[in-house]
């Protein structure tokens, strides 16, 4: 009896690339058909802009008669202003010799003679640069902002660390606060708190409170449950457990919270000068407005030195054993140093002697001019190629496409990458931008962000992979990344402005320098976190170095790379908006004009809101991507 094999036809399989390709073709056809329609051009005299400008005028006229201001907001402004004034008066009362001596003494107590020497040289350099008064004003503003930020952030962080319910409620608020570019804080603060030092301090607080809360909550969460249970079993009350167990064990991580709060405050006080906050920001803004790096550079150097000194002091303090008492080896020289500085205060002039200053504004401007003339061909070539091949085509695409087509594309992309809820959030953000009447400028800003993020991710991946695969290279690169992350954002505008003058590319170049360090760190950490057993198994199976990277390390570091992309987008967006001061245009320029010209306040306010919406949209897409499981390839037989 013979048998015949019966074969069933296999199902027609569609290649994995066919569906995305078909959707892309569909969108391309729709773009060609509807190009130039539904573009929502920008109108600076839109009714919503004028209404907000009129609202500001009304608020300014009724600031001292409206109950909300008279009995609430004005008191907040007065309180914050009094805290700043107290620090300012105290620092000036020390005199420049006393302040140098006291800072050196505190540094000696924190980390020994090396940190003290750094503090003495650093604080003294403020006078040498001819910026003593501006530096003291900045130090007072940072001190007031950090004190108030920690007074709010640490209790909230402890509460969030102890209560999962509070943590779930507060984290989305912190997400929005950290996504918001720094410029976006300023317009509402001008509306409610006017301008000046109090408004600048409040803006700095809003920017620096989130890391204080997050890191404190993390520190409390990481306390060993065994220690908490042991405390409870011995009859300790909740208050005793908090002060005797949680806070002492979380001390080192909470010191990091203080450090990050100070670094964030230093970044923000410069931008706060746009609302008339005092300090070094005025010198930087003046240099930007005149396109003179020579005016900006001394102030930028002073901010970097201030950040490095405070950072090293706090790091040294955090590394100390909490049970270690300060002995005479540090206490006596620190007391002598402080006493010597205070003793010299009445003997020396109240102002920093003019003969002890170094002025190199002319030399720096000459050097920049030489660089522009000598490297003009190279920098112009890079700028023109990037502009013609990336910026102009992408901007033309986004500004000429119908708004509904871009919204549909964003919805589909977010749905595929991150899921339904992020997709709806992205769609809602774009619809809100369209309703606000600032669509065209939002698309121009999205263009610069997209190009900057692309360059940032390429450089970050290359440097991160190189660092992960070579410990020697990583050791060389790490101090550079540390220094780069310590510098305030405005400092990155200096080399960009020197090389490329005031153009869109200047903002992109500065944003890439600003955003690359965290991307490199995250990529390196992600690749190093791949289990060694997996790498050894792949190598034993005969994988080459390239195959090991592309088939094993990069796929398994997917979450870290997506997080790097998320951070790159957020930081790039913040910096591109700041780039409105150096020719980036679009939303950043609208915000700057809104502050400088009262008649355009409404446009600047709306531009700040649109920037936040743009940041939320981009953040939700990439933040949701690392929570979705990797697609599993089906096996066929």
mmCIF file of C-alpha atoms in Angstrom, residues 154-163 167 212-225 228 241-243 245-251 253-254:
data_model
loop_
_atom_site.group_PDB
_atom_site.id
_atom_site.type_symbol
_atom_site.label_atom_id
_atom_site.label_comp_id
_atom_site.label_asym_id
_atom_site.label_seq_id
_atom_site.Cartn_x
_atom_site.Cartn_y
_atom_site.Cartn_z
ATOM 1 C CA UNK A 154 14.611 67.171 51.272
ATOM 2 C CA UNK A 155 11.390 66.821 53.358
ATOM 3 C CA UNK A 156 9.410 65.990 50.216
ATOM 4 C CA UNK A 157 12.094 63.527 49.152
ATOM 5 C CA UNK A 158 12.051 61.816 52.557
ATOM 6 C CA UNK A 159 8.257 61.618 52.431
ATOM 7 C CA UNK A 160 8.341 60.203 48.887
ATOM 8 C CA UNK A 161 11.012 57.679 49.917
ATOM 9 C CA UNK A 162 8.890 56.442 52.832
ATOM 10 C CA UNK A 163 5.523 56.442 51.030
ATOM 11 C CA UNK A 167 6.142 58.850 45.267
ATOM 12 C CA UNK A 212 16.844 67.258 45.494
ATOM 13 C CA UNK A 213 13.545 65.387 45.790
ATOM 14 C CA UNK A 214 14.492 62.514 43.469
ATOM 15 C CA UNK A 215 17.901 61.761 44.963
ATOM 16 C CA UNK A 216 16.665 62.106 48.547
ATOM 17 C CA UNK A 217 13.792 59.714 47.823
ATOM 18 C CA UNK A 218 16.244 57.270 46.246
ATOM 19 C CA UNK A 219 18.541 57.542 49.280
ATOM 20 C CA UNK A 220 15.694 56.733 51.669
ATOM 21 C CA UNK A 221 14.499 53.825 49.492
ATOM 22 C CA UNK A 222 17.969 52.271 49.479
ATOM 23 C CA UNK A 223 18.240 52.097 53.276
ATOM 24 C CA UNK A 224 18.497 48.456 54.331
ATOM 25 C CA UNK A 225 15.112 47.035 55.432
ATOM 26 C CA UNK A 228 14.715 49.487 59.796
ATOM 27 C CA UNK A 241 13.799 55.498 63.154
ATOM 28 C CA UNK A 242 13.845 58.399 60.717
ATOM 29 C CA UNK A 243 16.520 60.400 62.536
ATOM 30 C CA UNK A 245 18.418 55.029 60.984
ATOM 31 C CA UNK A 246 17.141 56.446 57.689
ATOM 32 C CA UNK A 247 18.921 59.805 57.590
ATOM 33 C CA UNK A 248 22.337 58.617 58.873
ATOM 34 C CA UNK A 249 22.410 55.656 56.456
ATOM 35 C CA UNK A 250 21.248 57.827 53.545
ATOM 36 C CA UNK A 251 23.766 60.579 54.315
ATOM 37 C CA UNK A 253 23.512 59.826 48.785
ATOM 38 C CA UNK A 254 21.745 62.870 50.213
#
